[in-house]
Short mmCIF file of C-alpha atoms in Angstrom, two decimals:
data_model
loop_
_atom_site.label_atom_id
_atom_site.label_comp_id
_atom_site.label_asym_id
_atom_site.label_seq_id
_atom_site.Cartn_x
_atom_site.Cartn_y
_atom_site.Cartn_z
CA MET A 1 26.98 6.54 20.92
CA ASN A 2 27.29 4.57 24.37
CA ILE A 3 24.53 1.99 25.03
CA ASN A 4 23.87 1.42 29.03
CA ALA A 5 21.07 1.43 31.29
CA THR A 6 19.03 4.01 29.70
CA LEU A 7 17.92 1.74 27.22
CA PHE A 8 15.82 -0.35 29.71
CA ILE A 9 14.39 2.40 30.96
CA ASN A 10 12.95 3.86 28.30
CA MET A 11 11.55 0.74 26.82
CA ILE A 12 9.72 0.25 29.98
CA PHE A 13 8.23 3.65 29.45
CA PHE A 14 7.46 2.36 26.04
CA VAL A 15 5.78 -0.43 27.04
CA GLY A 16 3.77 1.54 29.19
CA PHE A 17 2.88 3.82 26.81
CA VAL A 18 1.82 1.55 23.69
CA TRP A 19 -0.07 -0.48 26.81
CA PHE A 20 -2.44 3.44 27.76
CA CYS A 21 -2.33 4.20 23.88
CA MET A 22 -3.78 0.69 23.94
CA LYS A 23 -6.24 0.61 26.60
CA PHE A 24 -7.64 3.79 27.10
CA VAL A 25 -6.48 5.99 23.60
CA TRP A 26 -7.35 3.94 20.64
CA PRO A 27 -10.61 2.39 20.88
CA PHE A 28 -11.81 5.82 21.75
CA ILE A 29 -10.55 7.83 19.86
CA ILE A 30 -11.61 4.80 16.96
CA LYS A 31 -15.67 4.48 18.35
CA ALA A 32 -16.03 8.27 17.86
CA ILE A 33 -14.84 8.60 13.70
CA LYS A 34 -16.56 5.40 13.41
CA GLU A 35 -19.95 6.48 15.01
CA ARG A 36 -19.84 9.57 13.65
CA GLN A 37 -19.37 7.39 10.09
CA ASP A 38 -22.32 5.89 10.78
CA LYS A 39 -24.32 8.94 11.60
CA ILE A 40 -23.07 10.88 8.55
CA ALA A 41 -23.99 7.64 6.64
CA GLU A 42 -27.10 7.35 8.07
CA GLY A 43 -28.00 10.97 7.28
CA LEU A 44 -27.13 10.43 3.34
CA ALA A 45 -29.01 7.55 2.75
CA ALA A 46 -32.09 9.31 4.80
CA SER A 47 -31.92 12.33 2.09
CA GLU A 48 -31.84 10.37 -0.68
CA ARG A 49 -34.69 8.29 0.64
CA SER A 50 -36.19 11.55 1.57
CA GLN A 51 -35.31 12.67 -1.77
CA LYS A 52 -37.43 9.40 -3.37
CA ASP A 53 -39.77 9.61 -1.88
CA LEU A 54 -40.90 13.07 -3.33
CA GLU A 55 -40.51 12.20 -6.37
CA LEU A 56 -42.76 9.51 -5.26
CA ALA A 57 -45.45 11.97 -4.37
CA GLN A 58 -44.93 14.30 -6.60
CA GLU A 59 -45.46 11.10 -9.04
CA LYS A 60 -48.47 10.86 -7.24
CA ALA A 61 -50.20 13.75 -7.89
CA ALA A 62 -49.73 14.59 -11.10
CA GLU A 63 -51.92 11.71 -11.54
CA LEU A 64 -54.16 12.38 -9.09
CA LEU A 65 -54.44 15.73 -11.20
CA ARG A 66 -54.64 13.91 -14.59
CA GLU A 67 -57.57 11.22 -13.09
CA ALA A 68 -58.88 14.64 -11.82
CA LYS A 69 -59.39 15.64 -15.32
CA GLN A 70 -60.43 13.12 -16.90
CA GLN A 71 -63.18 12.56 -14.61
CA SER A 72 -64.08 16.47 -14.86
CA ALA A 73 -63.94 15.99 -18.63
CA GLU A 74 -66.44 12.67 -18.12
CA ILE A 75 -69.23 14.84 -15.89
CA VAL A 76 -69.40 17.66 -18.19
CA ASP A 77 -69.76 14.62 -21.03
CA SER A 78 -72.22 13.15 -19.47
CA ALA A 79 -74.43 16.79 -18.37
CA LYS A 80 -74.24 17.56 -22.28
CA LYS A 81 -75.87 14.32 -22.51
CA ARG A 82 -78.08 14.42 -20.54
CA HIS A 83 -79.74 18.12 -21.13
CA ALA A 84 -79.58 16.65 -25.41
CA GLU A 85 -81.77 13.60 -23.96
CA ILE A 86 -84.18 16.12 -21.52
CA VAL A 87 -84.22 17.94 -24.43
CA ASP A 88 -85.22 15.84 -26.88
CA SER A 89 -87.86 14.00 -24.37
CA ALA A 90 -89.10 17.19 -23.21
CA LYS A 91 -89.43 17.93 -27.12
CA GLY A 92 -91.20 13.96 -27.87
CA ASP A 93 -93.53 14.78 -24.80
CA ALA A 94 -94.66 18.11 -26.13
CA ARG A 95 -95.03 16.63 -29.31
CA THR A 96 -97.12 14.00 -28.37
CA GLU A 97 -99.70 16.22 -26.42
CA ALA A 98 -99.61 18.50 -29.33
CA GLU A 99 -101.45 15.18 -30.90
CA LYS A 100 -103.55 14.02 -28.04
CA ILE A 101 -104.55 17.98 -28.08
CA LYS A 102 -105.45 17.87 -31.89
CA ASN A 103 -107.08 14.16 -31.49
CA GLY A 104 -108.89 15.53 -28.82
CA ALA A 105 -109.82 18.59 -30.58
CA MET A 106 -110.45 16.53 -34.12
CA ALA A 107 -112.68 14.23 -32.09
CA GLU A 108 -114.64 17.31 -30.71
CA ILE A 109 -115.23 19.06 -33.86
CA GLU A 110 -116.25 15.74 -35.74
CA GLN A 111 -118.61 14.82 -32.95
CA GLU A 112 -120.58 18.22 -33.29
CA VAL A 113 -120.05 17.58 -37.01
CA ASN A 114 -121.73 14.20 -36.55
CA ARG A 115 -124.67 15.70 -33.93
CA ALA A 116 -125.22 18.96 -36.05
CA ARG A 117 -125.09 15.92 -38.87
CA GLU A 118 -127.83 14.25 -37.03
CA GLN A 119 -129.95 17.10 -35.68
CA LEU A 120 -129.96 18.61 -39.54
CA ARG A 121 -130.89 15.14 -40.57
CA SER A 122 -133.77 14.91 -38.19
CA LYS A 123 -134.87 18.17 -39.24
CA VAL A 124 -134.51 17.53 -43.77
CA ALA A 125 -136.62 14.17 -42.36
CA THR A 126 -139.30 15.90 -40.63
CA LEU A 127 -139.18 19.50 -43.65
CA ALA A 128 -139.01 16.31 -45.22
CA VAL A 129 -142.46 14.90 -44.28
CA ALA A 130 -143.86 18.02 -43.35
CA GLY A 131 -143.19 19.02 -47.36
CA ALA A 132 -144.46 16.01 -48.73
CA GLU A 133 -147.67 16.01 -46.31
CA LYS A 134 -147.85 19.81 -47.99
CA VAL A 135 -147.18 18.77 -51.29
CA ILE A 136 -149.28 15.02 -51.37
CA GLU A 137 -151.73 17.22 -48.99
CA ARG A 138 -153.35 13.75 -48.03
CA ASN A 139 -154.38 11.34 -45.31
CA ILE A 140 -151.45 10.24 -45.06
CA ASP A 141 -151.12 7.79 -41.97
CA ALA A 142 -147.82 9.12 -40.54
CA ALA A 143 -147.03 5.95 -38.68
CA ALA A 144 -147.43 4.01 -42.34
CA ASN A 145 -145.02 5.82 -43.21
CA ASN A 146 -142.64 5.81 -40.54
CA ASP A 147 -140.18 3.17 -41.60
CA LEU A 148 -140.28 4.46 -45.03
CA PHE A 149 -138.68 7.90 -43.38
CA ASP A 150 -136.47 5.83 -41.35
CA LYS A 151 -134.68 3.59 -44.56
CA LEU A 152 -134.36 7.77 -46.11
CA VAL A 153 -132.84 9.25 -43.63
CA LYS A 154 -130.43 6.13 -42.58
CA GLU A 155 -129.46 6.47 -46.59
CA LEU A 156 -128.58 10.25 -45.91
CA MET B 1 28.17 30.30 24.87
CA ALA B 2 26.54 28.36 27.32
CA SER B 3 28.39 27.06 30.40
CA SER B 4 32.02 27.52 31.12
CA GLU B 5 33.82 31.04 29.94
CA ASN B 6 34.41 31.50 26.44
CA PRO B 7 34.90 27.47 25.24
CA THR B 8 36.86 26.83 21.80
CA SER B 9 34.60 25.19 19.03
CA VAL B 10 35.44 21.53 20.32
CA GLU B 11 34.74 22.29 23.92
CA TYR B 12 31.41 23.71 22.66
CA ILE B 13 30.21 20.83 20.34
CA LYS B 14 31.42 17.58 23.05
CA HIS B 15 30.14 19.83 25.39
CA HIS B 16 26.44 19.71 23.30
CA LEU B 17 27.18 16.10 22.82
CA GLN B 18 27.81 15.29 26.51
CA ASN B 19 24.72 13.28 28.09
CA ALA B 20 23.44 14.54 31.66
CA GLN B 21 24.41 11.41 33.40
CA VAL B 22 24.17 9.66 36.77
CA CYS B 23 25.97 6.60 37.73
CA LYS B 24 26.89 4.50 39.74
CA THR B 25 31.06 4.30 40.93
CA ASP B 26 32.61 3.19 44.18
CA GLU B 27 32.15 6.24 45.52
CA GLY B 28 28.10 5.48 45.38
CA TRP B 29 25.63 7.13 42.72
CA VAL B 30 27.50 9.97 41.80
CA TRP B 31 25.80 13.01 38.81
CA ASN B 32 28.32 13.52 35.09
CA HIS B 33 32.03 11.81 35.63
CA CYS B 34 30.77 8.40 34.10
CA GLN B 35 33.34 7.98 31.83
CA ASP B 36 34.55 5.11 33.14
CA ALA B 37 31.23 3.94 34.67
CA GLY B 38 30.29 1.61 32.39
CA PHE B 39 26.39 0.16 31.55
CA TRP B 40 25.20 1.14 34.76
CA THR B 41 24.61 4.90 33.92
CA PHE B 42 21.69 6.58 33.24
CA ASN B 43 21.31 9.78 30.85
CA ILE B 44 18.44 11.71 32.65
CA ASP B 45 18.45 14.56 30.35
CA SER B 46 17.32 11.79 27.48
CA LEU B 47 15.08 9.53 29.87
CA PHE B 48 13.59 13.08 31.08
CA PHE B 49 12.66 14.67 28.02
CA SER B 50 11.30 10.95 26.34
CA PHE B 51 9.22 10.94 29.50
CA ILE B 52 7.65 14.14 29.20
CA LEU B 53 6.86 14.09 25.89
CA GLY B 54 5.39 10.71 25.85
CA ALA B 55 3.16 11.33 28.85
CA LEU B 56 2.25 14.72 26.95
CA PHE B 57 1.10 12.19 24.62
CA CYS B 58 -1.04 10.20 26.07
CA PHE B 59 -2.61 12.83 28.35
CA SER B 60 -2.95 15.03 25.19
CA PHE B 61 -4.44 12.03 23.38
CA TRP B 62 -6.57 10.71 26.33
CA ARG B 63 -8.02 14.08 27.16
CA VAL B 64 -9.79 13.48 23.74
CA ALA B 65 -10.66 9.99 23.89
CA LYS B 66 -12.28 10.97 26.66
CA ASN B 67 -14.30 13.69 25.75
CA ALA B 68 -14.86 12.59 22.41
CA LYS B 69 -18.35 14.49 20.71
CA ILE B 70 -19.24 12.95 17.66
CA GLU B 71 -21.55 16.19 16.34
CA ASN B 72 -19.24 18.73 16.40
CA PRO B 73 -15.81 18.25 17.04
CA GLY B 74 -13.54 20.86 18.27
CA ARG B 75 -10.42 21.38 16.95
CA TRP B 76 -7.92 20.10 18.84
CA GLN B 77 -10.26 16.79 18.50
CA SER B 78 -10.29 16.89 14.81
CA PHE B 79 -6.76 17.39 15.16
CA VAL B 80 -6.33 13.98 17.26
CA GLU B 81 -8.46 12.23 14.83
CA MET B 82 -6.96 13.25 11.68
CA ILE B 83 -3.50 11.74 13.18
CA VAL B 84 -5.11 9.28 14.52
CA GLU B 85 -7.04 8.09 10.84
CA PHE B 86 -3.97 8.56 8.78
CA VAL B 87 -1.99 6.15 11.19
CA ASP B 88 -5.45 3.70 11.11
CA LYS B 89 -5.37 3.84 7.33
CA SER B 90 -1.13 2.68 6.69
CA VAL B 91 -2.13 0.35 9.42
CA LYS B 92 -4.64 -1.59 7.36
CA ASP B 93 -3.55 -0.86 4.13
CA THR B 94 -0.08 -2.49 5.37
CA PHE B 95 -0.86 -4.77 7.53
CA HIS B 96 -4.02 -7.28 6.94
CA GLY B 97 -4.11 -9.70 9.86
CA ARG B 98 -6.07 -8.76 13.33
CA ASN B 99 -4.46 -7.78 16.35
CA PRO B 100 -5.61 -4.70 18.38
CA MET B 101 -2.35 -3.76 19.05
CA ILE B 102 -0.75 -2.96 16.28
CA ALA B 103 -2.24 0.45 15.82
CA PRO B 104 -2.14 1.65 18.80
CA LEU B 105 1.72 0.74 18.80
CA ALA B 106 1.88 2.54 15.18
CA LEU B 107 0.32 6.09 16.89
CA THR B 108 2.25 5.60 19.89
CA ILE B 109 5.55 5.51 17.97
CA PHE B 110 4.59 7.99 15.30
CA VAL B 111 3.92 10.95 17.72
CA TRP B 112 6.23 10.24 20.81
CA ILE B 113 8.77 9.73 17.62
CA PHE B 114 7.47 12.45 16.38
CA LEU B 115 7.84 14.64 19.45
CA MET B 116 11.04 13.77 20.67
CA ASN B 117 12.10 15.02 16.77
CA LEU B 118 10.48 18.40 17.33
CA MET B 119 12.70 19.15 20.14
CA ASP B 120 16.06 19.16 17.53
CA LEU B 121 14.02 22.51 16.38
CA VAL B 122 14.13 24.65 19.79
CA PRO B 123 17.62 26.99 19.39
CA VAL B 124 20.41 23.97 20.53
CA ASP B 125 21.41 26.78 23.64
CA LEU B 126 18.00 27.58 25.22
CA LEU B 127 17.41 24.80 27.33
CA PRO B 128 21.21 23.64 28.03
CA TRP B 129 21.45 28.01 28.91
CA ALA B 130 18.49 27.68 31.09
CA ALA B 131 20.14 24.58 33.02
CA SER B 132 23.08 25.49 33.34
CA GLN B 133 21.05 28.67 35.32
CA ALA B 134 19.37 26.00 37.24
CA GLY B 135 22.81 24.44 38.24
CA ALA B 136 22.91 21.53 35.97
CA ASP B 137 26.06 20.95 33.56
CA TYR B 138 25.18 19.18 30.64
CA LEU B 139 21.69 18.82 29.47
CA LYS B 140 20.77 17.10 25.84
CA VAL B 141 17.74 17.97 24.98
CA VAL B 142 16.90 15.79 21.87
CA PRO B 143 15.89 12.51 22.75
CA THR B 144 16.26 10.86 19.60
CA THR B 145 19.91 11.66 19.17
CA ASP B 146 20.42 9.24 21.90
CA ALA B 147 21.39 6.13 20.63
CA ASN B 148 19.92 4.43 23.65
CA ILE B 149 16.55 6.21 22.86
CA THR B 150 15.79 4.75 19.41
CA PHE B 151 17.64 1.18 20.38
CA SER B 152 15.00 1.15 23.08
CA LEU B 153 12.47 1.63 20.61
CA SER B 154 13.79 -0.79 18.04
CA LEU B 155 14.61 -3.37 20.40
CA GLY B 156 10.72 -3.35 21.90
CA VAL B 157 9.72 -3.39 18.29
CA PHE B 158 11.97 -6.35 18.02
CA VAL B 159 10.81 -8.60 20.65
CA LEU B 160 7.28 -7.92 19.28
CA ILE B 161 8.76 -9.23 15.74
CA ILE B 162 9.94 -12.73 17.58
CA PHE B 163 6.77 -12.80 19.91
CA TYR B 164 4.87 -13.27 16.69
CA SER B 165 6.63 -14.86 15.05
CA ILE B 166 6.44 -17.46 16.78
CA LYS B 167 2.65 -17.01 18.70
CA VAL B 168 1.34 -16.84 14.90
CA LYS B 169 3.82 -19.99 13.04
CA GLY B 170 4.50 -21.72 16.41
CA PHE B 171 8.04 -22.13 17.47
CA GLY B 172 8.81 -24.51 14.96
CA GLY B 173 7.54 -22.84 12.38
CA PHE B 174 9.73 -19.78 13.44
CA ILE B 175 13.10 -22.21 13.19
CA GLY B 176 11.88 -22.83 10.34
CA GLU B 177 11.36 -19.85 8.95
CA LEU B 178 14.88 -18.65 9.85
CA THR B 179 16.64 -22.32 8.25
CA LEU B 180 14.63 -23.74 5.32
CA HIS B 181 14.43 -20.37 3.49
CA PRO B 182 16.08 -19.10 1.50
CA PHE B 183 17.84 -22.09 0.24
CA SER B 184 16.00 -25.32 0.03
CA SER B 185 16.20 -28.95 -2.05
CA LYS B 186 14.34 -31.75 -2.14
CA ASN B 187 17.85 -33.69 -1.53
CA LYS B 188 17.97 -34.79 2.18
CA PHE B 189 21.04 -34.54 2.47
CA VAL B 190 21.29 -30.58 0.78
CA GLN B 191 18.85 -30.14 2.67
CA VAL B 192 20.69 -29.96 5.57
CA LEU B 193 23.99 -28.92 4.32
CA LEU B 194 22.08 -25.46 3.40
CA ILE B 195 20.55 -24.92 6.68
CA PRO B 196 23.57 -23.24 8.13
CA VAL B 197 23.71 -21.12 5.13
CA ASN B 198 20.24 -20.26 5.63
CA PHE B 199 20.59 -19.59 8.98
CA LEU B 200 23.58 -17.06 8.82
CA MET B 201 21.04 -15.27 6.46
CA GLU B 202 17.98 -15.12 8.11
CA SER B 203 18.76 -14.65 11.56
CA ILE B 204 21.35 -11.63 10.21
CA GLY B 205 18.27 -10.38 8.33
CA LEU B 206 16.32 -10.47 11.07
CA LEU B 207 18.86 -8.92 13.54
CA ALA B 208 19.32 -5.98 10.77
CA LYS B 209 15.64 -5.29 11.30
CA PRO B 210 15.76 -3.37 15.21
CA VAL B 211 18.90 -2.20 13.94
CA SER B 212 18.86 -0.50 11.10
CA LEU B 213 15.35 1.05 12.77
CA ALA B 214 16.97 2.47 15.10
CA LEU B 215 20.54 4.35 13.50
CA ARG B 216 18.27 5.81 10.76
CA LEU B 217 16.60 7.52 13.50
CA PHE B 218 19.47 7.89 15.51
CA GLY B 219 21.79 9.25 12.65
CA ASN B 220 19.68 11.70 11.19
CA LEU B 221 18.77 13.55 14.38
CA TYR B 222 22.29 13.26 15.56
CA ALA B 223 23.39 14.71 12.26
CA GLY B 224 20.58 17.48 12.06
CA GLU B 225 21.43 18.20 15.47
CA LEU B 226 24.95 18.54 14.70
CA ILE B 227 24.75 20.73 11.67
CA PHE B 228 22.32 22.57 14.48
CA ILE B 229 25.47 23.30 17.25
CA LEU B 230 27.69 23.61 14.11
CA ILE B 231 25.94 26.94 12.99
CA ALA B 232 25.34 28.35 16.66
CA VAL B 233 29.15 27.75 16.45
CA LEU B 234 29.51 29.50 12.94
CA MET B 235 26.84 32.90 14.90
CA SER B 236 30.44 33.50 17.55
CA ALA B 237 32.45 34.84 14.09
CA GLY B 238 30.79 38.49 14.67
CA ILE B 239 28.51 40.38 12.65
CA GLY B 240 28.38 38.74 9.39
CA GLY B 241 28.39 34.51 11.19
CA ILE B 242 25.66 36.01 12.96
CA VAL B 243 23.52 36.79 9.78
CA GLY B 244 25.00 33.80 8.05
CA GLY B 245 23.60 32.04 10.67
CA GLY B 246 20.94 32.68 11.55
CA ILE B 247 19.61 32.51 7.82
CA SER B 248 20.85 28.91 7.34
CA TYR B 249 20.08 28.20 11.14
CA MET B 250 16.31 29.04 9.70
CA ILE B 251 17.04 27.06 6.06
CA TRP B 252 17.83 24.04 8.00
CA ALA B 253 14.88 24.03 10.97
CA ILE B 254 12.45 24.49 7.96
CA PHE B 255 14.16 21.81 6.03
CA HIS B 256 14.50 19.70 9.05
CA ILE B 257 10.42 19.73 9.43
CA LEU B 258 9.81 17.76 6.67
CA VAL B 259 12.97 15.45 8.15
CA ILE B 260 11.74 14.83 11.81
CA THR B 261 7.69 13.98 9.98
CA LEU B 262 9.15 11.69 8.02
CA GLN B 263 11.80 9.80 10.04
CA ALA B 264 8.90 9.47 12.86
CA PHE B 265 6.65 7.72 9.34
CA ILE B 266 9.11 5.75 8.50
CA PHE B 267 9.84 4.31 11.93
CA MET B 268 6.14 4.16 12.06
CA MET B 269 5.71 1.96 8.56
CA LEU B 270 8.65 0.01 9.12
CA THR B 271 7.37 -1.29 12.26
CA ILE B 272 3.69 -2.18 11.07
CA VAL B 273 5.52 -3.73 8.06
CA TYR B 274 7.83 -6.17 10.25
CA LEU B 275 5.28 -6.69 12.17
CA SER B 276 2.85 -7.62 9.17
CA MET B 277 5.69 -9.91 7.85
CA ALA B 278 5.60 -11.28 11.79
CA HIS B 279 2.61 -12.30 11.28
CA GLU B 280 2.75 -13.64 7.75
CA ASP B 281 2.80 -17.97 7.73
CA HIS B 282 4.57 -19.13 4.48
#
């Protein structure tokens, strides 16, 4: 173990190697490691984000589905209601129509009856006058007694 | 076994613990006759392997840094990133200041020391034998079994400790840290008397950092290498020696995988801790 000038030469080597390492080796390797770490962290964050996005989308899809179901149920409901309404209104229309027809028929019948009664009445009047003429067989002024007949007819 | 014919065990061990040296003597630069050369001696083998391994680290990591892919990194890039993240985490757990130099420093120390320690797992005779075939008499393969190498690292860290202490706390703060702790008093006179005591304790504590750093690494690896050499000596003792030596060599090598990693980690961790302490203002 004898110390000699080897020491100084090797010290120069030492300084040289450390300087080289500091200048050309260390920063680049550390940079590469750092960049890779950043990249991995980024990738992990992205995957987490997309996972969350997926969950959100699924939630949204479920909500849309629920809404669609509700809407379809509403549509079916309103259709049923409309159907009932249409049936009801058709029934009402039919009833009024029937009423109208019935009324018309009744009125016609009444008219017929009235006319028949009129005819009957006038025929009865003339029949009565003829009967009376024949019964009395007297010269009765028909014109003078017309007002009497009229009164009689009205009373019928 | 290795170079000269039929060396004794002592010669063999000594041979393996001898660096290939170049030094300046009165007759100019010479190889391997440097016992009296003093300070201006260079352990060429330590420097060679130290530089090759450091350059290997820089080159291989630089290639990853240059071609770093963000998506589907290759196997080698993943491995490098694993080491880098491990070092980065160690630094972030311990060092709370903002200093762009600490982490690269720690990475360099960890990988470089690990690679130098790893040379310990190359069979002890392989490279020296190859070198002797090529004409070099001595070759010590593991740079961290050379105290020069470990001290060069720890002194580099020591310089940084002092530099950042002064930079963060100012020169006065640094001196104050050395002289006003751990003993202090409200009384001015007593305080002045306590300054030499504090200074003695704190400066020993400060100097102990690089010394302990260097000696821990050196001691562990030197001892490990020595055990490999002793096991290799055992292998020269007949057929039983070869079998027993082979098994014990393997067991020690497996155990040593832990030691070399641990020592590299400890050196790195303590460097971070010391520099973190240097950044803390009391």
